[in-house]
PDB file of C-alpha atoms in Angstrom:
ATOM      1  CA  UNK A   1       0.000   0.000   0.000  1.00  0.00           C
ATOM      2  CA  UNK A   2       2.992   2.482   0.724  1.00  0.00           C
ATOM      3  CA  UNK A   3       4.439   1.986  -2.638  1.00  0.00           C
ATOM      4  CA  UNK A   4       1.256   2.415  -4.448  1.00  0.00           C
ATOM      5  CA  UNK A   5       0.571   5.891  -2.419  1.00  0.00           C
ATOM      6  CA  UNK A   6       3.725   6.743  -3.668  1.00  0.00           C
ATOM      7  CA  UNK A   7       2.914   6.086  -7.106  1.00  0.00           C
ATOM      8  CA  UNK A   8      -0.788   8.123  -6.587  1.00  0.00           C
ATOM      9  CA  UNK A   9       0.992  10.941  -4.874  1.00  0.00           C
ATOM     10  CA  UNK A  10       3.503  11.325  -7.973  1.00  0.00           C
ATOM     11  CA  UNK A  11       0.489  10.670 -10.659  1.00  0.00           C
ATOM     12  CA  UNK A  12      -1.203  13.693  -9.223  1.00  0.00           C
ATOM     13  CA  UNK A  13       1.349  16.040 -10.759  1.00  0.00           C
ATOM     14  CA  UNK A  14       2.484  16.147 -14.247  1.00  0.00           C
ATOM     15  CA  UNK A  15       4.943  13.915 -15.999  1.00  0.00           C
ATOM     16  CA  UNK A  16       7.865  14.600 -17.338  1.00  0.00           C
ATOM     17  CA  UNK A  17       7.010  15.564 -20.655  1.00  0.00           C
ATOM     18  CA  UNK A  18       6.247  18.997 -22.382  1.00  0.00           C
ATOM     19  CA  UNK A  19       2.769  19.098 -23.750  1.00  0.00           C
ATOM     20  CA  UNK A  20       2.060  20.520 -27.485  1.00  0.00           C
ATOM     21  CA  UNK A  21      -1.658  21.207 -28.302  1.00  0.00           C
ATOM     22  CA  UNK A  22      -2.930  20.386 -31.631  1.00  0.00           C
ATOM     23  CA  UNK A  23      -6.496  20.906 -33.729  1.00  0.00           C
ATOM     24  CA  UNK A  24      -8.389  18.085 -35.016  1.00  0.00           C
ATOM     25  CA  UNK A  25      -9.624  20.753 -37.535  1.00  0.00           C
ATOM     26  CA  UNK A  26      -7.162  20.275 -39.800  1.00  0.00           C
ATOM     27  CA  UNK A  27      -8.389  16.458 -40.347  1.00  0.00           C
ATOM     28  CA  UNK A  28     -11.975  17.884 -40.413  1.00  0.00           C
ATOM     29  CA  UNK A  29     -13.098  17.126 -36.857  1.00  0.00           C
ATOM     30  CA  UNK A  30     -13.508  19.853 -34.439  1.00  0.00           C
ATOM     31  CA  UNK A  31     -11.527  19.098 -31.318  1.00  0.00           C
ATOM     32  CA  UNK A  32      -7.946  19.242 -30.073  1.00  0.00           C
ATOM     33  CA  UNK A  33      -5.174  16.787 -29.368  1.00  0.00           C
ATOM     34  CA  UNK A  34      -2.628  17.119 -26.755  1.00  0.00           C
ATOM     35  CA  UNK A  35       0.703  14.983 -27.203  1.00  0.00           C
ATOM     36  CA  UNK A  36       3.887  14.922 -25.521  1.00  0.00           C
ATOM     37  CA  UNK A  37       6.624  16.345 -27.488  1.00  0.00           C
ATOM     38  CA  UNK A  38       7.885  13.434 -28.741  1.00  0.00           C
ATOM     39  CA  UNK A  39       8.026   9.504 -28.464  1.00  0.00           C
ATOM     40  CA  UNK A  40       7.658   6.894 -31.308  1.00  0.00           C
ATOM     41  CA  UNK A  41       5.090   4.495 -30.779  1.00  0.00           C
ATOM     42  CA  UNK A  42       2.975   6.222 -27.912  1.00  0.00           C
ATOM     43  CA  UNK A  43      -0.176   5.031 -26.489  1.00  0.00           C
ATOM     44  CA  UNK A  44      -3.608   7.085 -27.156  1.00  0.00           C
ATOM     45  CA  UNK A  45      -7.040   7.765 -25.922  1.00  0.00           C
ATOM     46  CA  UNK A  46      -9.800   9.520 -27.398  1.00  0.00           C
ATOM     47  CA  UNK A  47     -11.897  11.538 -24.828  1.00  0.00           C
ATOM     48  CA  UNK A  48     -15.418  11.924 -24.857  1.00  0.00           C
ATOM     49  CA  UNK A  49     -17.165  15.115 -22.640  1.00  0.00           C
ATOM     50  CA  UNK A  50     -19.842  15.224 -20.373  1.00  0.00           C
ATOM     51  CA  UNK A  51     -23.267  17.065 -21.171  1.00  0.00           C
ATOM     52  CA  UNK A  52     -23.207  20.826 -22.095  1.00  0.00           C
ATOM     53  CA  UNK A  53     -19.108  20.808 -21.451  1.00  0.00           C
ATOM     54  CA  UNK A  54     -16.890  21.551 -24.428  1.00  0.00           C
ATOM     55  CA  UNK A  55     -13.358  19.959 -24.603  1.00  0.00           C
ATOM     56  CA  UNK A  56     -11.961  23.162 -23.250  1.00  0.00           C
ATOM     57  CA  UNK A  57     -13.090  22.318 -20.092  1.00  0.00           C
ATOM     58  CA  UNK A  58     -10.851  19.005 -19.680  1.00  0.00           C
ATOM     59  CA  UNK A  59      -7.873  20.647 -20.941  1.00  0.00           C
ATOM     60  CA  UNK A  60      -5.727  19.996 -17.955  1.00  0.00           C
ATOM     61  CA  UNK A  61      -6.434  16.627 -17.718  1.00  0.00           C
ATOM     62  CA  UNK A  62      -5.690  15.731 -21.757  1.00  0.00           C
ATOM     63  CA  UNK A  63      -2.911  17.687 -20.760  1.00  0.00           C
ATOM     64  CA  UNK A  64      -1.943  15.649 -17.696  1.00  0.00           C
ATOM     65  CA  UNK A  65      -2.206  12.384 -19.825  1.00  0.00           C
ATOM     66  CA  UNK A  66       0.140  13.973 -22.011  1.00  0.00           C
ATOM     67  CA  UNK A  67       2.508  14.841 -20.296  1.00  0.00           C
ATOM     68  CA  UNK A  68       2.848  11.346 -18.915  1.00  0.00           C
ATOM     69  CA  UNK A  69       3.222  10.333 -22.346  1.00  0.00           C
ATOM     70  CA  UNK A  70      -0.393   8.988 -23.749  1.00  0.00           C
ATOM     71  CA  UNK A  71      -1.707  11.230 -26.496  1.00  0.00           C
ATOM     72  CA  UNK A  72      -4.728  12.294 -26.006  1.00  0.00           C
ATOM     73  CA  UNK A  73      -7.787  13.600 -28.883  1.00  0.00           C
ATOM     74  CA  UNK A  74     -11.103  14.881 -27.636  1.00  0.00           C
ATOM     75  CA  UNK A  75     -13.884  15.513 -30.771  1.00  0.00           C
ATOM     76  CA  UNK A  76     -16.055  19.078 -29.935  1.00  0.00           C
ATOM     77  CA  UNK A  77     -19.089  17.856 -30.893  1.00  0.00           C
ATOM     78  CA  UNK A  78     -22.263  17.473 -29.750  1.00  0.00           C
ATOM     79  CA  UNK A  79     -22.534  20.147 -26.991  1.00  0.00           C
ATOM     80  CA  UNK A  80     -26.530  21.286 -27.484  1.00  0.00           C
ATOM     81  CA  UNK A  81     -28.748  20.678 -24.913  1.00  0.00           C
ATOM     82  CA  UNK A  82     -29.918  17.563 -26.630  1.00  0.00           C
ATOM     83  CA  UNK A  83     -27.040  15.741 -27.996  1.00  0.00           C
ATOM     84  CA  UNK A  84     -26.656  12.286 -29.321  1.00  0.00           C
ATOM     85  CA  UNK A  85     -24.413  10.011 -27.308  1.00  0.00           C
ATOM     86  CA  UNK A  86     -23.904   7.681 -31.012  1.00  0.00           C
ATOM     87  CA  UNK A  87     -22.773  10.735 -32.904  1.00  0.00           C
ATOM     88  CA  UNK A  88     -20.049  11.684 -30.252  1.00  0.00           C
ATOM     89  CA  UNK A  89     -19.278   7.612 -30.146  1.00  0.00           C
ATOM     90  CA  UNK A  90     -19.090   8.171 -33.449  1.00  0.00           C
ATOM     91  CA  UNK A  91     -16.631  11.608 -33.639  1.00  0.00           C
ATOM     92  CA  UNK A  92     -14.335   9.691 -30.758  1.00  0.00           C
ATOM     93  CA  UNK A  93     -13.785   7.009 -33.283  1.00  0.00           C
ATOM     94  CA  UNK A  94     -12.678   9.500 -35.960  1.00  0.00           C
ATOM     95  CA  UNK A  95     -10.927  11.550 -33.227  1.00  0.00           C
ATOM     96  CA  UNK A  96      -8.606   8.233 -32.284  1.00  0.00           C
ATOM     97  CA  UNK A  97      -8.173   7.265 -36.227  1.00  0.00           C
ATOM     98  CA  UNK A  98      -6.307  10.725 -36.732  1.00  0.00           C
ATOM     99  CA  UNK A  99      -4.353  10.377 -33.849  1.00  0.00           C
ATOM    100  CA  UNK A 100      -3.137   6.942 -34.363  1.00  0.00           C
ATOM    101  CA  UNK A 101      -3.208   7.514 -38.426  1.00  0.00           C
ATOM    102  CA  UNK A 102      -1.444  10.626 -38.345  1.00  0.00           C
ATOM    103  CA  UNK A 103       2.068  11.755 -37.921  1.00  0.00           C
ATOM    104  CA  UNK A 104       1.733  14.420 -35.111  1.00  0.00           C
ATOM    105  CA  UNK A 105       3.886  17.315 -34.024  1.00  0.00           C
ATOM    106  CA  UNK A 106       6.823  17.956 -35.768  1.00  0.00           C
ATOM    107  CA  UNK A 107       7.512  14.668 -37.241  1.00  0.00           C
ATOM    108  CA  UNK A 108       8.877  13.344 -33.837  1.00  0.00           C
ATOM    109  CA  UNK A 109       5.556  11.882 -32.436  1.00  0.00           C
ATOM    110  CA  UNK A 110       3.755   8.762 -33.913  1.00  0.00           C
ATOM    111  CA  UNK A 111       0.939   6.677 -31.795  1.00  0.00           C
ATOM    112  CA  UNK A 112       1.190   2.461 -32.086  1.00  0.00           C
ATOM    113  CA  UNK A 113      -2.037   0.641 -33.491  1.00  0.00           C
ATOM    114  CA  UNK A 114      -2.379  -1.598 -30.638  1.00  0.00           C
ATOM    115  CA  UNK A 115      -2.247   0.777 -28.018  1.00  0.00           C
ATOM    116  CA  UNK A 116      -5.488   2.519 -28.130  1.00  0.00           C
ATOM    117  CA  UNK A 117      -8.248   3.261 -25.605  1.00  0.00           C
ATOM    118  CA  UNK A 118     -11.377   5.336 -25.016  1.00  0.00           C
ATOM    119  CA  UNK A 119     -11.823   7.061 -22.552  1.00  0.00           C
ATOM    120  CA  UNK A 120     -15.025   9.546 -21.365  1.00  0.00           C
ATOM    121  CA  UNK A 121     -16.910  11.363 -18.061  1.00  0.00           C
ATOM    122  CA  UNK A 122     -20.743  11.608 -18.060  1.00  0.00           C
ATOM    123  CA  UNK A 123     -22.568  11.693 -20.799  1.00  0.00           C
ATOM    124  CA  UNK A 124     -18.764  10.724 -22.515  1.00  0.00           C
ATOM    125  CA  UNK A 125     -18.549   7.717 -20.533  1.00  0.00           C
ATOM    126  CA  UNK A 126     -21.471   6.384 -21.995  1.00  0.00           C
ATOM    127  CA  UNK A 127     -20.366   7.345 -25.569  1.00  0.00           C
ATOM    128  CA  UNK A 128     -16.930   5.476 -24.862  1.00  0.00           C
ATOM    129  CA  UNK A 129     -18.718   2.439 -24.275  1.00  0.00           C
ATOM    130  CA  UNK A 130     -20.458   2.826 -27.821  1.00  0.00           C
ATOM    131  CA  UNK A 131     -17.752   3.714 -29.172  1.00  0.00           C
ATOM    132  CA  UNK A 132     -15.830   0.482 -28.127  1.00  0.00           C
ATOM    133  CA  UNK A 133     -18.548  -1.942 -29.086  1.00  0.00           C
ATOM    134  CA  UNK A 134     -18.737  -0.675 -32.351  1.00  0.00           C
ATOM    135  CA  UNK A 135     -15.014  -1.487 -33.335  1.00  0.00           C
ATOM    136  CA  UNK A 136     -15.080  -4.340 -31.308  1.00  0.00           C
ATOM    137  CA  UNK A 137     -10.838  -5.783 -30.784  1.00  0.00           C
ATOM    138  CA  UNK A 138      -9.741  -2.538 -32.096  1.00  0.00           C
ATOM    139  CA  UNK A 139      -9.123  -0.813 -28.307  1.00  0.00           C
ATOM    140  CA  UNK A 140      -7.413  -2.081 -25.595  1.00  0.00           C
ATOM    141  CA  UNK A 141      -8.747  -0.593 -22.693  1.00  0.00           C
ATOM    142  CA  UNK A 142     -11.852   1.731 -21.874  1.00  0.00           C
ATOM    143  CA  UNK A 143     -12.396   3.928 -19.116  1.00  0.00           C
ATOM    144  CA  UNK A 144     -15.698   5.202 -18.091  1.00  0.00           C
ATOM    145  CA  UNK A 145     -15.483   8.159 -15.576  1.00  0.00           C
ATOM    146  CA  UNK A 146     -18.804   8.797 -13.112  1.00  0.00           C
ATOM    147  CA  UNK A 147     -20.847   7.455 -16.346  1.00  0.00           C
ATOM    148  CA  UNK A 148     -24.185   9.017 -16.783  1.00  0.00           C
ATOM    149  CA  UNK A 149     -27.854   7.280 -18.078  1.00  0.00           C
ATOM    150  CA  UNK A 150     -28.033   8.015 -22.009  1.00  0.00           C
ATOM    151  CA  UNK A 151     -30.627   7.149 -24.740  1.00  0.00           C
ATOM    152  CA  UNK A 152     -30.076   4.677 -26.395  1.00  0.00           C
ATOM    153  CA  UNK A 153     -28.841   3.329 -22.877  1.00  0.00           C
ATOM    154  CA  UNK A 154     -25.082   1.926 -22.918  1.00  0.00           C
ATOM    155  CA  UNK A 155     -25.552  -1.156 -20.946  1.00  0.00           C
ATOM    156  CA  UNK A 156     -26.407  -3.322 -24.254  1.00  0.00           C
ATOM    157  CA  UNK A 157     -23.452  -2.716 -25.706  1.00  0.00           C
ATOM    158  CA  UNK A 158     -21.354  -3.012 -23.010  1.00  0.00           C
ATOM    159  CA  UNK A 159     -22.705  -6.504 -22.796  1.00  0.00           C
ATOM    160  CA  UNK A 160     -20.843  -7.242 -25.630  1.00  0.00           C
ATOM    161  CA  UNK A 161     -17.216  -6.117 -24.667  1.00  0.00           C
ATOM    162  CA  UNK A 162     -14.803  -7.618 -24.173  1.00  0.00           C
ATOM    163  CA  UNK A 163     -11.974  -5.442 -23.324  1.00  0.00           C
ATOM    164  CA  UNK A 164     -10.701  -4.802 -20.080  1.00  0.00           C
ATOM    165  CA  UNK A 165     -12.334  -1.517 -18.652  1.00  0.00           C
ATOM    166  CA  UNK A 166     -12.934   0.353 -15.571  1.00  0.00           C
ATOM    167  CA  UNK A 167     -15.934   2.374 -13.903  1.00  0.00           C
ATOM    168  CA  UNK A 168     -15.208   5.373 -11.978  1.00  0.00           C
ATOM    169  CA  UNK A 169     -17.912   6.125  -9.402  1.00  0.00           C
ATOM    170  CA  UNK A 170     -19.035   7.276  -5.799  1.00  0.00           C
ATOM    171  CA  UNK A 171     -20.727   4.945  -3.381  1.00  0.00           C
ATOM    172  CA  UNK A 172     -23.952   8.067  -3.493  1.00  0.00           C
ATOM    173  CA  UNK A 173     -23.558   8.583  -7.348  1.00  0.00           C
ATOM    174  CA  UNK A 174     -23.092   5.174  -8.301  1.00  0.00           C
ATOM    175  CA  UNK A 175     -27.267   4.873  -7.498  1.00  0.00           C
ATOM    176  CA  UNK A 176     -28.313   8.278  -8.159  1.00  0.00           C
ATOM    177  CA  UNK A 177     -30.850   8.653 -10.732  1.00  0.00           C
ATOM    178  CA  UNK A 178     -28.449   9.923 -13.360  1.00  0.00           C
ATOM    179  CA  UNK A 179     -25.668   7.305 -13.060  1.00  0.00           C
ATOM    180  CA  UNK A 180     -25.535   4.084 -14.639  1.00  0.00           C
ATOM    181  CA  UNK A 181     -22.574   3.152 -12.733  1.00  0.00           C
ATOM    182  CA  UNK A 182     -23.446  -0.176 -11.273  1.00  0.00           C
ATOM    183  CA  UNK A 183     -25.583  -1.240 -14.110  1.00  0.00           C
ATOM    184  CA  UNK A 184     -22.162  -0.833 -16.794  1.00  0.00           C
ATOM    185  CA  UNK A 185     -20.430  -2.963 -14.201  1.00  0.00           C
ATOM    186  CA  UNK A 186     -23.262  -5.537 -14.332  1.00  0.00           C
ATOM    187  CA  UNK A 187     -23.501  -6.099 -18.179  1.00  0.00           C
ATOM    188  CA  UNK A 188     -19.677  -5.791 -18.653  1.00  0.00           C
ATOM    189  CA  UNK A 189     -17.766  -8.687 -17.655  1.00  0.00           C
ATOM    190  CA  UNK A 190     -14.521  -7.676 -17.910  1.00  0.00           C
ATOM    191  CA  UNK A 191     -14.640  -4.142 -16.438  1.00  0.00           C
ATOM    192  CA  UNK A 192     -13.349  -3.295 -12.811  1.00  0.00           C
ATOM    193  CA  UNK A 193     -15.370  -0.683 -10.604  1.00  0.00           C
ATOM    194  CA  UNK A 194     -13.423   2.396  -8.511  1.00  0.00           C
ATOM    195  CA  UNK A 195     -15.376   4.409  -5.670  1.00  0.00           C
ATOM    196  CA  UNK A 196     -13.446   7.441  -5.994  1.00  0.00           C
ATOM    197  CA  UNK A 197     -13.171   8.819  -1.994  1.00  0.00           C
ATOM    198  CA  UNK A 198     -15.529  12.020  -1.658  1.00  0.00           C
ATOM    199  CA  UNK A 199     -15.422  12.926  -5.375  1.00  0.00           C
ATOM    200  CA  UNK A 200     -17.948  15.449  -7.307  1.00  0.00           C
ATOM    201  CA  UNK A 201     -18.629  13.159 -10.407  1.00  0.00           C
ATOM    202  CA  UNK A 202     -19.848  16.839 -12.050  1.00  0.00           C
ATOM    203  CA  UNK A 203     -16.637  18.895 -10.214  1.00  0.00           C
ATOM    204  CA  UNK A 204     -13.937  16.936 -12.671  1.00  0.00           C
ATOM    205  CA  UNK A 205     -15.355  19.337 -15.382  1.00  0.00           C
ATOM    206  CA  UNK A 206     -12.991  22.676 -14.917  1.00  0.00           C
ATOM    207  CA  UNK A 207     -13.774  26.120 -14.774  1.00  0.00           C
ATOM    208  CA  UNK A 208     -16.613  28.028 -14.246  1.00  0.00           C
ATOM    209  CA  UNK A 209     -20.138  25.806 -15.590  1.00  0.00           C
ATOM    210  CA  UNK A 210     -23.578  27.214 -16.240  1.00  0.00           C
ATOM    211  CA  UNK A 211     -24.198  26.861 -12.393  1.00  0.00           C
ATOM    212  CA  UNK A 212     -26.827  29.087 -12.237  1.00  0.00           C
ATOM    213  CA  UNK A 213     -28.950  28.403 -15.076  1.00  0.00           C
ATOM    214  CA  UNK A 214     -28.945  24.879 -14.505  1.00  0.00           C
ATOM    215  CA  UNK A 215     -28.368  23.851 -10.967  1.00  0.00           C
ATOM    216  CA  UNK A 216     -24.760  22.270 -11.939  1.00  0.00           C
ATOM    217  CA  UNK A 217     -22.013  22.278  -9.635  1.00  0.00           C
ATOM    218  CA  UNK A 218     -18.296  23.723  -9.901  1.00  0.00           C
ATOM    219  CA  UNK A 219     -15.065  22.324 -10.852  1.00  0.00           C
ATOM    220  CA  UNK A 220     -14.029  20.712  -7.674  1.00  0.00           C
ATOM    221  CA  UNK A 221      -9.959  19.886  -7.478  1.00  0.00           C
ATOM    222  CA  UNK A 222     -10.351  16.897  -5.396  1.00  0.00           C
ATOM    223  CA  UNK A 223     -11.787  14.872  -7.452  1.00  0.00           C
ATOM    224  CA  UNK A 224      -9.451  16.261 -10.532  1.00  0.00           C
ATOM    225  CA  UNK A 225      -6.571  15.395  -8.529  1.00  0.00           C
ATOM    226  CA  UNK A 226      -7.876  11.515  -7.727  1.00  0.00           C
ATOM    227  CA  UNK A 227      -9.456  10.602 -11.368  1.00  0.00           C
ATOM    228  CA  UNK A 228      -6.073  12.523 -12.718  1.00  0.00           C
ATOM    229  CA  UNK A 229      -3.893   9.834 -10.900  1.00  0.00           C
ATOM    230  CA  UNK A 230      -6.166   6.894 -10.599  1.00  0.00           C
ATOM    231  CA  UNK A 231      -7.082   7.271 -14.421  1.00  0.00           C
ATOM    232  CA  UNK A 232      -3.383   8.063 -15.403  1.00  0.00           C
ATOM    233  CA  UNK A 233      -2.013   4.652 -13.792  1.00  0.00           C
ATOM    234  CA  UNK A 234      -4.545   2.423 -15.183  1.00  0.00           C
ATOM    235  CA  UNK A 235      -3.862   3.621 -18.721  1.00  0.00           C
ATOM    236  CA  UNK A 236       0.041   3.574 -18.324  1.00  0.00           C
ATOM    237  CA  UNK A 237      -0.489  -0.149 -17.050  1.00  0.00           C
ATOM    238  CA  UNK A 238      -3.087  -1.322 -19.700  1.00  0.00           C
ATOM    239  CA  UNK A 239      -2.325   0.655 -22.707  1.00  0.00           C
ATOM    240  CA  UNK A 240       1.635   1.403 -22.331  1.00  0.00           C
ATOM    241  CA  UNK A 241       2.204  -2.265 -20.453  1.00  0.00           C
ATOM    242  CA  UNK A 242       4.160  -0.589 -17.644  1.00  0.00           C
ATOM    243  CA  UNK A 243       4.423  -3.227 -14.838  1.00  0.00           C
ATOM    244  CA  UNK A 244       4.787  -0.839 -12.111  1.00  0.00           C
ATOM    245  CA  UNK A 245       1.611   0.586 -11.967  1.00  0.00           C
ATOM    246  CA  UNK A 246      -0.126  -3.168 -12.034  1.00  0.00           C
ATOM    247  CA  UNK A 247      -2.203  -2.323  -8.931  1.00  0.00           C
ATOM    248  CA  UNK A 248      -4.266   0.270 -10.881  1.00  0.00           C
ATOM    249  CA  UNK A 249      -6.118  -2.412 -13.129  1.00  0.00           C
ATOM    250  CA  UNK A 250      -6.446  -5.431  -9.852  1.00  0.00           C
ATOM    251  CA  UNK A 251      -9.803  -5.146  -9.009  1.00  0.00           C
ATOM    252  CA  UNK A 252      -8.431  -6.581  -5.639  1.00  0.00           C
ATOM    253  CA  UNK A 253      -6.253  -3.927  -4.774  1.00  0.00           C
ATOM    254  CA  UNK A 254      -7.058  -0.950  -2.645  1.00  0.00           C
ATOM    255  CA  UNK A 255      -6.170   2.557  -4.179  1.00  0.00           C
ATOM    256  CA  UNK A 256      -5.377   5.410  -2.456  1.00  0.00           C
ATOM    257  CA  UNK A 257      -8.294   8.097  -2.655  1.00  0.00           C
ATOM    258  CA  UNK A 258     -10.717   5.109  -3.381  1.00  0.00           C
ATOM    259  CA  UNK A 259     -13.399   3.415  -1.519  1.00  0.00           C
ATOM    260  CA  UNK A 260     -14.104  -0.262  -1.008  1.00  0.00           C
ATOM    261  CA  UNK A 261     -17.182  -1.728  -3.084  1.00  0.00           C
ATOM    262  CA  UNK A 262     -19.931  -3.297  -1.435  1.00  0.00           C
ATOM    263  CA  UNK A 263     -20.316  -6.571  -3.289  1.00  0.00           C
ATOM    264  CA  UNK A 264     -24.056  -6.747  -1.978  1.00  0.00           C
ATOM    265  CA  UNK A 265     -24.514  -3.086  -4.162  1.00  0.00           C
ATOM    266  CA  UNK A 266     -26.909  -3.664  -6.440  1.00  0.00           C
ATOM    267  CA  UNK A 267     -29.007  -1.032  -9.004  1.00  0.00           C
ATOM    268  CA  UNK A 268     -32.070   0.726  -8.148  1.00  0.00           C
ATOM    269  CA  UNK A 269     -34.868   0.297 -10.891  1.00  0.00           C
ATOM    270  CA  UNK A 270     -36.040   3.414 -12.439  1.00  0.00           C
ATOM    271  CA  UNK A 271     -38.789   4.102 -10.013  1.00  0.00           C
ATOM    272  CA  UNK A 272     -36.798   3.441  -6.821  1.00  0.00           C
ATOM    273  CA  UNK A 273     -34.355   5.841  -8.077  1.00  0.00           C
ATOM    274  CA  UNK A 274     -37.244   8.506  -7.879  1.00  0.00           C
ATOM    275  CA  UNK A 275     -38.875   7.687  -5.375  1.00  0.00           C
ATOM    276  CA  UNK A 276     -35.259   8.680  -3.245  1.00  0.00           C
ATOM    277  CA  UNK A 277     -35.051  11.279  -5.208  1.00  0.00           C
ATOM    278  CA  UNK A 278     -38.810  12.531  -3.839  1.00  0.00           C
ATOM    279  CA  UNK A 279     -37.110  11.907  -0.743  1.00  0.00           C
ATOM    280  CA  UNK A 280     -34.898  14.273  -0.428  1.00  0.00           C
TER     281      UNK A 280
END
């Protein structure tokens, strides 16, 4: 447990590589891509957003996985009030073909083909796990941070995966009416779940939100700081095959900044979920 602290204290701050910032534009996508400034064969993730939050409000942690060495591409899409979660699925798809199909920076950055995940928070997580089904063996991890409920719903397909994954969610969130936390966990085999300790699944979005319009909460560094590190280690295990941070994908291993899971946890249907909701 000491040594793994260790490890979560150093993920919290940056690597040790300079970041450069890039526009998916130029390949006819909006969105960015943040890379480290060079490295042959890299791991990469495509990120999908959360509802009503643009890609600039994730840029430190693209940047973060960056400058630990995973490229990272986020599509801008699909930011109206009523957005579809197959179209952004979609856009991360495209968003992770330029990366890995592309030679980025200034000639000294390059992404390998078999070192590709998805990642996503909210409404992203659920697109992630879309996304993933529909190249099925094409990723090799997928990472679903404080997922949210989407239509179509994403537990279907993530019946059908069969790459390893994790769940990031809150013992509260995890059966609030808006997560599908425990149900993504259910229907996909091969995924591990992470309580993150006192996160705000809606505070990992940065800056200043919409608060007062629509009753959403602020960034909240906290739970940056934990998903930053506890996010970062699983993908340097999983996607860049670095041994010493084996603990973050061992579903039996307690994490700093992480609570245990109650294996009796199960979902609440739809109408217990609003009934506690009434509650309240």
């Amino acid at each position: 447990m000491a040594r793994t602290s260790k490890l979560v204290a150093a993920l919290t701050r940056r690597g040790a590589h300079r970041v450069l910032r890039g526009d998916l534009a130029f390949a006819g996508l909006p969105g960015v891509v943040y890379t480290p400034e060079s490295g042959f064969n890299l791991p990469a993730v495509a990120f999908g957003h959360d509802w009503l939050a643009g890609v600039e409000r994730y840029s430190q942690l693209l940047e973060h996985l960056a400058s630990w060495g995973i490229v990272a591409a986020a599509p801008d899409t699909e930011r109206g009030l009523a957005p579809s979660v197959l179209n952004l699925a979609f856009d991360m798809g495209t968003a992770l073909d330029i990366a890995a199909g592309v030679r980025l920076g200034p000639g000294k950055i390059s992404v390998h083909p078999a070192k590709l995940g998805l990642i996503g928070h909210g409404f992203g997580g659920s697109a992630a796990v879309f996304a993933a089904a529909g190249m099925p063996g094409r990723h090799k991890a997928v990472a679903v941070i404080f997922p949210a409920v989407t239509k179509p719903p994403a537990e279907q397909p993530a019946a059908t995966l069969r790459v390893p994954g994790v769940v990031f969610s809150t013992a509260e969130e995890a059966k609030s009416l808006r997560s599908n936390a425990i149900e993504l966990s259910r229907a996909w085999d091969t995924a591990t779940v992470r309580l993150v300790s006192k996160a705000q699944p809606a505070g990992l979005i940065e800056g200043r939100r919409l608060s007062g319009v629509f009753g959403l909460p602020g960034a909240h560094r906290k739970t940056q700081k934990a998903v930053r590190a506890l996010l970062t280690g699983y993908l340097l295990y999983v996607l860049a095959g670095d041994k010493t941070y084996r603990d973050f994908a061992d579903p039996e291993a307690q994490l700093p900044h992480t609570d245990a899971l109650d294996p009796d946890a199960s979902p609440l249907a739809p109408e217990e979920k609003i009934a506690a909701l009434l509650k309240r």
